[in-house]
Amino acid sequence: MNISEKINKGIFIPASVFIKNTIRILQKKKMESLLPLKGYEPNSKNTQYLDLLNDQDLIDLNSILNWNCFIADGHGRRFGNLAWGSKRNNAQHIPDRRIIGMHERFDLSEKHVLEVGCFEGVHTLGLLDYAAKVTAVDSRVDHVVKTLVRCGMFGKSAIVFKCDIESESLDTKLLEADYIHHVGVLYHLKDPVRNLLGIGKYIKSGVMLDTHYCLPNEVTGKYSVNGKDYSYKKYLEYGEKEAFSGMYDHSKWLLLADIIESLQMVGFDKIDIVETRQERNGPRVLLYAERT
């Protein structure tokens, strides 16, 4: 349910949320009108099918779907759009450095990788450069469509489908893979502990996890999973219609120690923290977890 629908149903919307959403919409409309089609660094990947489009075809393709990120084709033309303001207002690089690092760590050349939260297919394309097979899932159907379109324009193929990884009816058989690419998702979940514990059921060998986490002095509450209490920081989310938000009204940011312990509890006993960094919204970690 988006903000307009909530207002129509009489659901209270904090003024800060309404103002933020309105500003984002206005920023996006303004920036879209100013964002040039050409002049970007040409993509070094094989973009022959995308390059076949004339300028008007590409303009039409960019307007058919509500893109929130873009890449360049072989001519340096924009495929996609920005999110809003300064968010995703530059061409995305493929493959992302974390995917390169994941391949160097695990050697994905003969492996099946599950990508959780495929967004608009940029990371999916990067994974397809290395992995033998990629399954990409997202809780938003428009992201599934955009990922399929993005991969198709590059002549690439992945298994892509809508999947809410917090659903009680989750069919883990569909998610079975050797490794999981878990980037930018955990801190948007209302039950992140159960998600981490669940990974052990369908991921055979290892995890690449990149997520925000909570500092001890930021804890706002506790919740219980399987009889154990976990501290968290409650974080406001904007729901299904906001591309960069969780699916519910809030998420829980876990302590880093609890993230590590949860992975270890389901057999990923070798944990390597590659980096921690401070970002605009808070601390973030990149780690690898393996079964030994």
PDB file of C-alpha atoms in Angstrom:
ATOM      1  CA  MET A   1       0.000   0.000   0.000  1.00  0.00           C
ATOM      2  CA  ASN A   2       1.525   3.323  -1.048  1.00  0.00           C
ATOM      3  CA  ILE A   3       1.180   6.632   0.785  1.00  0.00           C
ATOM      4  CA  SER A   4      -1.798   7.838  -1.281  1.00  0.00           C
ATOM      5  CA  GLU A   5      -3.673   4.596  -0.619  1.00  0.00           C
ATOM      6  CA  LYS A   6      -2.942   4.839   3.103  1.00  0.00           C
ATOM      7  CA  ILE A   7      -4.257   8.402   3.227  1.00  0.00           C
ATOM      8  CA  ASN A   8      -7.445   7.361   1.394  1.00  0.00           C
ATOM      9  CA  LYS A   9      -8.007   4.601   3.938  1.00  0.00           C
ATOM     10  CA  GLY A  10      -7.531   7.004   6.832  1.00  0.00           C
ATOM     11  CA  ILE A  11      -4.256   5.448   7.986  1.00  0.00           C
ATOM     12  CA  PHE A  12      -2.048   7.927   9.842  1.00  0.00           C
ATOM     13  CA  ILE A  13       1.114   8.878   7.968  1.00  0.00           C
ATOM     14  CA  PRO A  14       3.847  10.745   9.903  1.00  0.00           C
ATOM     15  CA  ALA A  15       4.445  14.170   8.371  1.00  0.00           C
ATOM     16  CA  SER A  16       8.147  13.392   7.942  1.00  0.00           C
ATOM     17  CA  VAL A  17       7.340  10.318   5.832  1.00  0.00           C
ATOM     18  CA  PHE A  18       4.866  12.185   3.636  1.00  0.00           C
ATOM     19  CA  ILE A  19       7.277  15.083   3.086  1.00  0.00           C
ATOM     20  CA  LYS A  20      10.201  12.767   2.297  1.00  0.00           C
ATOM     21  CA  ASN A  21       8.157  10.785  -0.214  1.00  0.00           C
ATOM     22  CA  THR A  22       6.895  13.947  -1.921  1.00  0.00           C
ATOM     23  CA  ILE A  23      10.397  15.395  -2.185  1.00  0.00           C
ATOM     24  CA  ARG A  24      11.690  12.156  -3.747  1.00  0.00           C
ATOM     25  CA  ILE A  25       8.955  12.151  -6.388  1.00  0.00           C
ATOM     26  CA  LEU A  26       9.596  15.782  -7.309  1.00  0.00           C
ATOM     27  CA  GLN A  27      13.368  15.255  -7.393  1.00  0.00           C
ATOM     28  CA  LYS A  28      13.021  12.237  -9.646  1.00  0.00           C
ATOM     29  CA  LYS A  29      10.762  14.041 -12.120  1.00  0.00           C
ATOM     30  CA  LYS A  30      13.082  17.037 -12.263  1.00  0.00           C
ATOM     31  CA  MET A  31      16.280  15.019 -12.618  1.00  0.00           C
ATOM     32  CA  GLU A  32      14.773  12.713 -15.245  1.00  0.00           C
ATOM     33  CA  SER A  33      14.081  15.724 -17.440  1.00  0.00           C
ATOM     34  CA  LEU A  34      17.696  16.895 -17.094  1.00  0.00           C
ATOM     35  CA  LEU A  35      19.503  13.554 -17.318  1.00  0.00           C
ATOM     36  CA  PRO A  36      21.110  13.206 -20.763  1.00  0.00           C
ATOM     37  CA  LEU A  37      20.730  10.105 -22.899  1.00  0.00           C
ATOM     38  CA  LYS A  38      24.301  10.209 -24.190  1.00  0.00           C
ATOM     39  CA  GLY A  39      27.792  11.067 -23.041  1.00  0.00           C
ATOM     40  CA  TYR A  40      28.537   8.310 -20.532  1.00  0.00           C
ATOM     41  CA  GLU A  41      31.595   6.075 -20.550  1.00  0.00           C
ATOM     42  CA  PRO A  42      30.832   3.245 -23.008  1.00  0.00           C
ATOM     43  CA  ASN A  43      30.219  -0.129 -21.408  1.00  0.00           C
ATOM     44  CA  SER A  44      33.090  -2.557 -21.949  1.00  0.00           C
ATOM     45  CA  LYS A  45      30.761  -5.572 -21.696  1.00  0.00           C
ATOM     46  CA  ASN A  46      29.130  -7.187 -24.705  1.00  0.00           C
ATOM     47  CA  THR A  47      26.082  -4.953 -25.213  1.00  0.00           C
ATOM     48  CA  GLN A  48      25.365  -5.809 -28.842  1.00  0.00           C
ATOM     49  CA  TYR A  49      21.608  -6.314 -28.437  1.00  0.00           C
ATOM     50  CA  LEU A  50      21.259  -3.048 -26.540  1.00  0.00           C
ATOM     51  CA  ASP A  51      23.468  -1.255 -29.053  1.00  0.00           C
ATOM     52  CA  LEU A  52      21.119  -2.301 -31.868  1.00  0.00           C
ATOM     53  CA  LEU A  53      18.429   0.028 -30.505  1.00  0.00           C
ATOM     54  CA  ASN A  54      18.217   3.480 -32.050  1.00  0.00           C
ATOM     55  CA  ASP A  55      18.000   6.489 -29.743  1.00  0.00           C
ATOM     56  CA  GLN A  56      14.203   6.645 -29.788  1.00  0.00           C
ATOM     57  CA  ASP A  57      13.922   2.923 -29.024  1.00  0.00           C
ATOM     58  CA  LEU A  58      16.162   3.393 -25.998  1.00  0.00           C
ATOM     59  CA  ILE A  59      14.212   6.457 -24.844  1.00  0.00           C
ATOM     60  CA  ASP A  60      11.026   4.384 -25.077  1.00  0.00           C
ATOM     61  CA  LEU A  61      12.615   1.480 -23.198  1.00  0.00           C
ATOM     62  CA  ASN A  62      13.735   3.839 -20.443  1.00  0.00           C
ATOM     63  CA  SER A  63      10.213   5.216 -20.058  1.00  0.00           C
ATOM     64  CA  ILE A  64       8.230   1.961 -20.201  1.00  0.00           C
ATOM     65  CA  LEU A  65       9.388   0.899 -16.726  1.00  0.00           C
ATOM     66  CA  ASN A  66      10.039   3.012 -13.633  1.00  0.00           C
ATOM     67  CA  TRP A  67      13.804   2.426 -13.501  1.00  0.00           C
ATOM     68  CA  ASN A  68      15.767   3.467 -10.401  1.00  0.00           C
ATOM     69  CA  CYS A  69      19.301   2.902 -11.678  1.00  0.00           C
ATOM     70  CA  PHE A  70      21.039   2.928 -15.030  1.00  0.00           C
ATOM     71  CA  ILE A  71      23.989   1.531 -16.933  1.00  0.00           C
ATOM     72  CA  ALA A  72      25.604   2.612 -20.207  1.00  0.00           C
ATOM     73  CA  ASP A  73      25.589   0.705 -23.475  1.00  0.00           C
ATOM     74  CA  GLY A  74      28.496   0.338 -25.898  1.00  0.00           C
ATOM     75  CA  HIS A  75      27.775   3.778 -27.350  1.00  0.00           C
ATOM     76  CA  GLY A  76      27.754   5.485 -23.949  1.00  0.00           C
ATOM     77  CA  ARG A  77      23.962   5.839 -23.914  1.00  0.00           C
ATOM     78  CA  ARG A  78      21.871   5.537 -20.761  1.00  0.00           C
ATOM     79  CA  PHE A  79      19.826   2.357 -20.205  1.00  0.00           C
ATOM     80  CA  GLY A  80      17.565   2.978 -17.211  1.00  0.00           C
ATOM     81  CA  ASN A  81      17.168   5.998 -14.985  1.00  0.00           C
ATOM     82  CA  LEU A  82      18.205   7.502 -11.674  1.00  0.00           C
ATOM     83  CA  ALA A  83      16.342   6.984  -8.399  1.00  0.00           C
ATOM     84  CA  TRP A  84      16.043  10.537  -7.087  1.00  0.00           C
ATOM     85  CA  GLY A  85      18.273  13.491  -6.274  1.00  0.00           C
ATOM     86  CA  SER A  86      21.790  12.154  -5.844  1.00  0.00           C
ATOM     87  CA  LYS A  87      20.771   8.494  -5.468  1.00  0.00           C
ATOM     88  CA  ARG A  88      21.870   6.212  -8.325  1.00  0.00           C
ATOM     89  CA  ASN A  89      22.529   9.240 -10.547  1.00  0.00           C
ATOM     90  CA  ASN A  90      25.658   7.731 -12.102  1.00  0.00           C
ATOM     91  CA  ALA A  91      26.031   4.746 -14.405  1.00  0.00           C
ATOM     92  CA  GLN A  92      26.364   1.561 -12.356  1.00  0.00           C
ATOM     93  CA  HIS A  93      29.560  -0.437 -12.801  1.00  0.00           C
ATOM     94  CA  ILE A  94      29.332  -4.109 -13.800  1.00  0.00           C
ATOM     95  CA  PRO A  95      30.564  -6.220 -12.129  1.00  0.00           C
ATOM     96  CA  ASP A  96      30.409  -4.672  -8.663  1.00  0.00           C
ATOM     97  CA  ARG A  97      33.646  -4.981  -6.659  1.00  0.00           C
ATOM     98  CA  ARG A  98      31.923  -7.246  -4.142  1.00  0.00           C
ATOM     99  CA  ILE A  99      31.024  -9.731  -6.856  1.00  0.00           C
ATOM    100  CA  ILE A 100      34.627  -9.754  -8.039  1.00  0.00           C
ATOM    101  CA  GLY A 101      35.689 -10.431  -4.463  1.00  0.00           C
ATOM    102  CA  MET A 102      33.078 -13.158  -4.094  1.00  0.00           C
ATOM    103  CA  HIS A 103      34.401 -14.944  -7.175  1.00  0.00           C
ATOM    104  CA  GLU A 104      37.997 -14.604  -5.994  1.00  0.00           C
ATOM    105  CA  ARG A 105      37.016 -16.107  -2.641  1.00  0.00           C
ATOM    106  CA  PHE A 106      34.723 -18.929  -3.760  1.00  0.00           C
ATOM    107  CA  ASP A 107      35.454 -19.501  -7.489  1.00  0.00           C
ATOM    108  CA  LEU A 108      31.934 -19.406  -8.868  1.00  0.00           C
ATOM    109  CA  SER A 109      32.797 -20.744 -12.318  1.00  0.00           C
ATOM    110  CA  GLU A 110      31.055 -24.082 -11.761  1.00  0.00           C
ATOM    111  CA  LYS A 111      28.668 -22.985  -9.029  1.00  0.00           C
ATOM    112  CA  HIS A 112      25.026 -21.998  -8.615  1.00  0.00           C
ATOM    113  CA  VAL A 113      24.500 -18.615  -6.923  1.00  0.00           C
ATOM    114  CA  LEU A 114      21.295 -17.344  -5.337  1.00  0.00           C
ATOM    115  CA  GLU A 115      20.904 -13.561  -5.429  1.00  0.00           C
ATOM    116  CA  VAL A 116      18.484 -12.232  -2.812  1.00  0.00           C
ATOM    117  CA  GLY A 117      16.992  -8.849  -3.698  1.00  0.00           C
ATOM    118  CA  CYS A 118      17.918  -8.601  -7.380  1.00  0.00           C
ATOM    119  CA  PHE A 119      16.502  -5.045  -7.664  1.00  0.00           C
ATOM    120  CA  GLU A 120      16.900  -4.145 -11.367  1.00  0.00           C
ATOM    121  CA  GLY A 121      19.395  -6.768 -12.472  1.00  0.00           C
ATOM    122  CA  VAL A 122      22.722  -4.922 -12.240  1.00  0.00           C
ATOM    123  CA  HIS A 123      24.230  -7.397  -9.759  1.00  0.00           C
ATOM    124  CA  THR A 124      22.517 -10.252 -11.609  1.00  0.00           C
ATOM    125  CA  LEU A 125      24.484  -9.353 -14.736  1.00  0.00           C
ATOM    126  CA  GLY A 126      27.685  -9.205 -12.701  1.00  0.00           C
ATOM    127  CA  LEU A 127      27.082 -12.650 -11.209  1.00  0.00           C
ATOM    128  CA  LEU A 128      26.348 -14.077 -14.660  1.00  0.00           C
ATOM    129  CA  ASP A 129      29.877 -13.075 -15.670  1.00  0.00           C
ATOM    130  CA  TYR A 130      31.267 -15.631 -13.234  1.00  0.00           C
ATOM    131  CA  ALA A 131      28.729 -18.190 -12.034  1.00  0.00           C
ATOM    132  CA  ALA A 132      27.594 -21.256 -13.962  1.00  0.00           C
ATOM    133  CA  LYS A 133      23.992 -20.618 -12.879  1.00  0.00           C
ATOM    134  CA  VAL A 134      22.202 -17.702 -11.180  1.00  0.00           C
ATOM    135  CA  THR A 135      18.822 -17.652  -9.479  1.00  0.00           C
ATOM    136  CA  ALA A 136      17.677 -14.115  -8.685  1.00  0.00           C
ATOM    137  CA  VAL A 137      14.670 -13.295  -6.492  1.00  0.00           C
ATOM    138  CA  ASP A 138      12.982 -10.126  -5.315  1.00  0.00           C
ATOM    139  CA  SER A 139       9.852  -9.379  -3.307  1.00  0.00           C
ATOM    140  CA  ARG A 140       8.659  -6.802  -5.865  1.00  0.00           C
ATOM    141  CA  VAL A 141       7.303  -8.026  -9.192  1.00  0.00           C
ATOM    142  CA  ASP A 142       8.412  -4.870 -11.040  1.00  0.00           C
ATOM    143  CA  HIS A 143      11.989  -5.604  -9.994  1.00  0.00           C
ATOM    144  CA  VAL A 144      11.621  -9.113 -11.369  1.00  0.00           C
ATOM    145  CA  VAL A 145      10.444  -7.716 -14.703  1.00  0.00           C
ATOM    146  CA  LYS A 146      13.242  -5.139 -14.864  1.00  0.00           C
ATOM    147  CA  THR A 147      15.850  -7.782 -14.060  1.00  0.00           C
ATOM    148  CA  LEU A 148      14.553 -10.009 -16.854  1.00  0.00           C
ATOM    149  CA  VAL A 149      14.592  -7.095 -19.298  1.00  0.00           C
ATOM    150  CA  ARG A 150      18.078  -5.980 -18.235  1.00  0.00           C
ATOM    151  CA  CYS A 151      19.537  -9.470 -18.605  1.00  0.00           C
ATOM    152  CA  GLY A 152      17.727 -10.057 -21.893  1.00  0.00           C
ATOM    153  CA  MET A 153      19.164  -6.896 -23.444  1.00  0.00           C
ATOM    154  CA  PHE A 154      22.626  -8.284 -22.654  1.00  0.00           C
ATOM    155  CA  GLY A 155      21.842 -11.713 -24.073  1.00  0.00           C
ATOM    156  CA  LYS A 156      22.110 -13.244 -20.592  1.00  0.00           C
ATOM    157  CA  SER A 157      19.775 -15.638 -18.816  1.00  0.00           C
ATOM    158  CA  ALA A 158      19.012 -16.230 -15.141  1.00  0.00           C
ATOM    159  CA  ILE A 159      16.160 -17.859 -13.231  1.00  0.00           C
ATOM    160  CA  VAL A 160      14.254 -14.831 -11.927  1.00  0.00           C
ATOM    161  CA  PHE A 161      11.037 -14.877  -9.920  1.00  0.00           C
ATOM    162  CA  LYS A 162       9.121 -13.028  -7.232  1.00  0.00           C
ATOM    163  CA  CYS A 163       9.832 -14.311  -3.751  1.00  0.00           C
ATOM    164  CA  ASP A 164       9.293 -12.790  -0.311  1.00  0.00           C
ATOM    165  CA  ILE A 165      12.055 -14.384   1.735  1.00  0.00           C
ATOM    166  CA  GLU A 166      10.114 -13.597   4.937  1.00  0.00           C
ATOM    167  CA  SER A 167       6.973 -15.390   3.798  1.00  0.00           C
ATOM    168  CA  GLU A 168       5.744 -18.183   6.044  1.00  0.00           C
ATOM    169  CA  SER A 169       4.989 -20.266   2.937  1.00  0.00           C
ATOM    170  CA  LEU A 170       8.518 -19.899   1.544  1.00  0.00           C
ATOM    171  CA  ASP A 171       9.461 -22.864  -0.646  1.00  0.00           C
ATOM    172  CA  THR A 172      13.151 -23.264   0.138  1.00  0.00           C
ATOM    173  CA  LYS A 173      13.544 -25.915  -2.562  1.00  0.00           C
ATOM    174  CA  LEU A 174      13.331 -23.125  -5.128  1.00  0.00           C
ATOM    175  CA  LEU A 175      16.193 -21.299  -3.401  1.00  0.00           C
ATOM    176  CA  GLU A 176      18.715 -24.131  -3.160  1.00  0.00           C
ATOM    177  CA  ALA A 177      22.174 -23.085  -4.386  1.00  0.00           C
ATOM    178  CA  ASP A 178      25.850 -23.372  -3.587  1.00  0.00           C
ATOM    179  CA  TYR A 179      26.334 -19.741  -2.570  1.00  0.00           C
ATOM    180  CA  ILE A 180      24.188 -16.738  -1.730  1.00  0.00           C
ATOM    181  CA  HIS A 181      24.732 -13.103  -2.726  1.00  0.00           C
ATOM    182  CA  HIS A 182      23.020 -11.270   0.151  1.00  0.00           C
ATOM    183  CA  VAL A 183      23.581  -7.535  -0.345  1.00  0.00           C
ATOM    184  CA  GLY A 184      21.466  -4.677   0.996  1.00  0.00           C
ATOM    185  CA  VAL A 185      18.584  -6.864   2.165  1.00  0.00           C
ATOM    186  CA  LEU A 186      19.055  -8.061   5.753  1.00  0.00           C
ATOM    187  CA  TYR A 187      18.626  -4.603   7.298  1.00  0.00           C
ATOM    188  CA  HIS A 188      15.271  -4.215   5.534  1.00  0.00           C
ATOM    189  CA  LEU A 189      13.749  -7.317   7.166  1.00  0.00           C
ATOM    190  CA  LYS A 190      11.355  -7.436  10.101  1.00  0.00           C
ATOM    191  CA  ASP A 191      12.783 -10.816  11.211  1.00  0.00           C
ATOM    192  CA  PRO A 192      16.440 -10.859  10.136  1.00  0.00           C
ATOM    193  CA  VAL A 193      17.480 -13.586  12.573  1.00  0.00           C
ATOM    194  CA  ARG A 194      15.038 -16.097  11.126  1.00  0.00           C
ATOM    195  CA  ASN A 195      16.295 -15.219   7.654  1.00  0.00           C
ATOM    196  CA  LEU A 196      19.914 -15.905   8.619  1.00  0.00           C
ATOM    197  CA  LEU A 197      18.996 -19.164  10.306  1.00  0.00           C
ATOM    198  CA  GLY A 198      16.960 -20.173   7.256  1.00  0.00           C
ATOM    199  CA  ILE A 199      19.909 -19.759   4.906  1.00  0.00           C
ATOM    200  CA  GLY A 200      21.366 -22.919   6.363  1.00  0.00           C
ATOM    201  CA  LYS A 201      18.467 -24.911   4.866  1.00  0.00           C
ATOM    202  CA  TYR A 202      19.066 -23.976   1.235  1.00  0.00           C
ATOM    203  CA  ILE A 203      22.647 -22.729   0.830  1.00  0.00           C
ATOM    204  CA  LYS A 204      25.235 -25.477   0.582  1.00  0.00           C
ATOM    205  CA  SER A 205      28.635 -23.814   0.807  1.00  0.00           C
ATOM    206  CA  GLY A 206      28.889 -20.109   1.573  1.00  0.00           C
ATOM    207  CA  VAL A 207      27.510 -16.604   2.028  1.00  0.00           C
ATOM    208  CA  MET A 208      28.540 -13.161   0.894  1.00  0.00           C
ATOM    209  CA  LEU A 209      26.701 -10.737   3.168  1.00  0.00           C
ATOM    210  CA  ASP A 210      26.755  -6.951   3.014  1.00  0.00           C
ATOM    211  CA  THR A 211      24.453  -5.254   5.507  1.00  0.00           C
ATOM    212  CA  HIS A 212      23.948  -2.432   7.973  1.00  0.00           C
ATOM    213  CA  TYR A 213      24.083  -3.403  11.626  1.00  0.00           C
ATOM    214  CA  CYS A 214      23.289  -1.913  15.019  1.00  0.00           C
ATOM    215  CA  LEU A 215      25.777  -0.594  17.560  1.00  0.00           C
ATOM    216  CA  PRO A 216      25.208  -1.555  21.235  1.00  0.00           C
ATOM    217  CA  ASN A 217      24.326   2.018  22.208  1.00  0.00           C
ATOM    218  CA  GLU A 218      21.652   2.151  19.472  1.00  0.00           C
ATOM    219  CA  VAL A 219      19.528  -0.769  20.686  1.00  0.00           C
ATOM    220  CA  THR A 220      15.829   0.096  20.952  1.00  0.00           C
ATOM    221  CA  GLY A 221      14.311  -3.315  21.644  1.00  0.00           C
ATOM    222  CA  LYS A 222      14.592  -7.089  21.814  1.00  0.00           C
ATOM    223  CA  TYR A 223      12.724  -9.943  20.188  1.00  0.00           C
ATOM    224  CA  SER A 224      12.832 -13.703  20.607  1.00  0.00           C
ATOM    225  CA  VAL A 225      13.611 -16.396  18.034  1.00  0.00           C
ATOM    226  CA  ASN A 226      13.632 -20.058  19.079  1.00  0.00           C
ATOM    227  CA  GLY A 227      13.764 -19.052  22.731  1.00  0.00           C
ATOM    228  CA  LYS A 228      16.758 -16.722  22.374  1.00  0.00           C
ATOM    229  CA  ASP A 229      16.528 -12.928  22.715  1.00  0.00           C
ATOM    230  CA  TYR A 230      18.122 -10.680  20.099  1.00  0.00           C
ATOM    231  CA  SER A 231      18.723  -6.952  20.488  1.00  0.00           C
ATOM    232  CA  TYR A 232      17.934  -4.650  17.583  1.00  0.00           C
ATOM    233  CA  LYS A 233      17.492  -1.085  16.445  1.00  0.00           C
ATOM    234  CA  LYS A 234      14.057  -0.408  14.990  1.00  0.00           C
ATOM    235  CA  TYR A 235      14.289   1.290  11.602  1.00  0.00           C
ATOM    236  CA  LEU A 236      11.444   2.967   9.712  1.00  0.00           C
ATOM    237  CA  GLU A 237      10.530   1.423   6.352  1.00  0.00           C
ATOM    238  CA  TYR A 238       8.151   2.710   3.677  1.00  0.00           C
ATOM    239  CA  GLY A 239       6.603  -0.527   2.461  1.00  0.00           C
ATOM    240  CA  GLU A 240       6.072  -2.344  -0.797  1.00  0.00           C
ATOM    241  CA  LYS A 241       5.704   0.644  -3.145  1.00  0.00           C
ATOM    242  CA  GLU A 242       9.037   2.256  -2.207  1.00  0.00           C
ATOM    243  CA  ALA A 243      11.812   0.623  -4.232  1.00  0.00           C
ATOM    244  CA  PHE A 244      14.564   0.954  -1.627  1.00  0.00           C
ATOM    245  CA  SER A 245      12.516   0.025   1.450  1.00  0.00           C
ATOM    246  CA  GLY A 246      11.568  -3.136   3.249  1.00  0.00           C
ATOM    247  CA  MET A 247       8.152  -4.672   2.647  1.00  0.00           C
ATOM    248  CA  TYR A 248       6.798  -3.811   6.065  1.00  0.00           C
ATOM    249  CA  ASP A 249       6.515  -0.698   8.242  1.00  0.00           C
ATOM    250  CA  HIS A 250       9.787  -1.310  10.059  1.00  0.00           C
ATOM    251  CA  SER A 251      12.927  -3.408  10.006  1.00  0.00           C
ATOM    252  CA  LYS A 252      15.307  -4.605  12.696  1.00  0.00           C
ATOM    253  CA  TRP A 253      19.034  -3.896  12.577  1.00  0.00           C
ATOM    254  CA  LEU A 254      20.944  -6.577  14.471  1.00  0.00           C
ATOM    255  CA  LEU A 255      24.136  -6.392  16.465  1.00  0.00           C
ATOM    256  CA  LEU A 256      27.106  -7.576  14.413  1.00  0.00           C
ATOM    257  CA  ALA A 257      27.900 -10.253  16.999  1.00  0.00           C
ATOM    258  CA  ASP A 258      24.388 -11.711  16.611  1.00  0.00           C
ATOM    259  CA  ILE A 259      24.675 -11.729  12.817  1.00  0.00           C
ATOM    260  CA  ILE A 260      27.890 -13.730  13.066  1.00  0.00           C
ATOM    261  CA  GLU A 261      26.514 -16.094  15.720  1.00  0.00           C
ATOM    262  CA  SER A 262      23.365 -16.774  13.686  1.00  0.00           C
ATOM    263  CA  LEU A 263      25.401 -17.820  10.651  1.00  0.00           C
ATOM    264  CA  GLN A 264      27.616 -20.015  12.800  1.00  0.00           C
ATOM    265  CA  MET A 265      24.567 -21.689  14.348  1.00  0.00           C
ATOM    266  CA  VAL A 266      23.541 -23.054  10.931  1.00  0.00           C
ATOM    267  CA  GLY A 267      26.956 -24.361   9.974  1.00  0.00           C
ATOM    268  CA  PHE A 268      28.793 -21.415   8.435  1.00  0.00           C
ATOM    269  CA  ASP A 269      31.574 -21.716  10.958  1.00  0.00           C
ATOM    270  CA  LYS A 270      34.291 -19.797   9.113  1.00  0.00           C
ATOM    271  CA  ILE A 271      33.528 -16.065   9.198  1.00  0.00           C
ATOM    272  CA  ASP A 272      35.782 -13.497   7.554  1.00  0.00           C
ATOM    273  CA  ILE A 273      34.922  -9.814   8.031  1.00  0.00           C
ATOM    274  CA  VAL A 274      36.341  -8.097   4.959  1.00  0.00           C
ATOM    275  CA  GLU A 275      35.426  -4.561   5.953  1.00  0.00           C
ATOM    276  CA  THR A 276      33.300  -2.394   8.179  1.00  0.00           C
ATOM    277  CA  ARG A 277      32.451   1.089   7.013  1.00  0.00           C
ATOM    278  CA  GLN A 278      30.405   4.068   8.139  1.00  0.00           C
ATOM    279  CA  GLU A 279      27.711   5.084   5.670  1.00  0.00           C
ATOM    280  CA  ARG A 280      25.087   7.835   5.750  1.00  0.00           C
ATOM    281  CA  ASN A 281      22.492   5.638   7.472  1.00  0.00           C
ATOM    282  CA  GLY A 282      24.882   3.871   9.836  1.00  0.00           C
ATOM    283  CA  PRO A 283      27.622   1.238  10.154  1.00  0.00           C
ATOM    284  CA  ARG A 284      27.852  -1.500   7.538  1.00  0.00           C
ATOM    285  CA  VAL A 285      29.774  -4.753   7.195  1.00  0.00           C
ATOM    286  CA  LEU A 286      30.930  -6.941   4.319  1.00  0.00           C
ATOM    287  CA  LEU A 287      31.666 -10.521   5.321  1.00  0.00           C
ATOM    288  CA  TYR A 288      32.082 -14.018   3.936  1.00  0.00           C
ATOM    289  CA  ALA A 289      30.792 -17.087   5.749  1.00  0.00           C
ATOM    290  CA  GLU A 290      31.748 -20.636   4.760  1.00  0.00           C
ATOM    291  CA  ARG A 291      31.115 -24.194   5.834  1.00  0.00           C
ATOM    292  CA  THR A 292      34.434 -25.936   6.541  1.00  0.00           C
TER     293      THR A 292
END
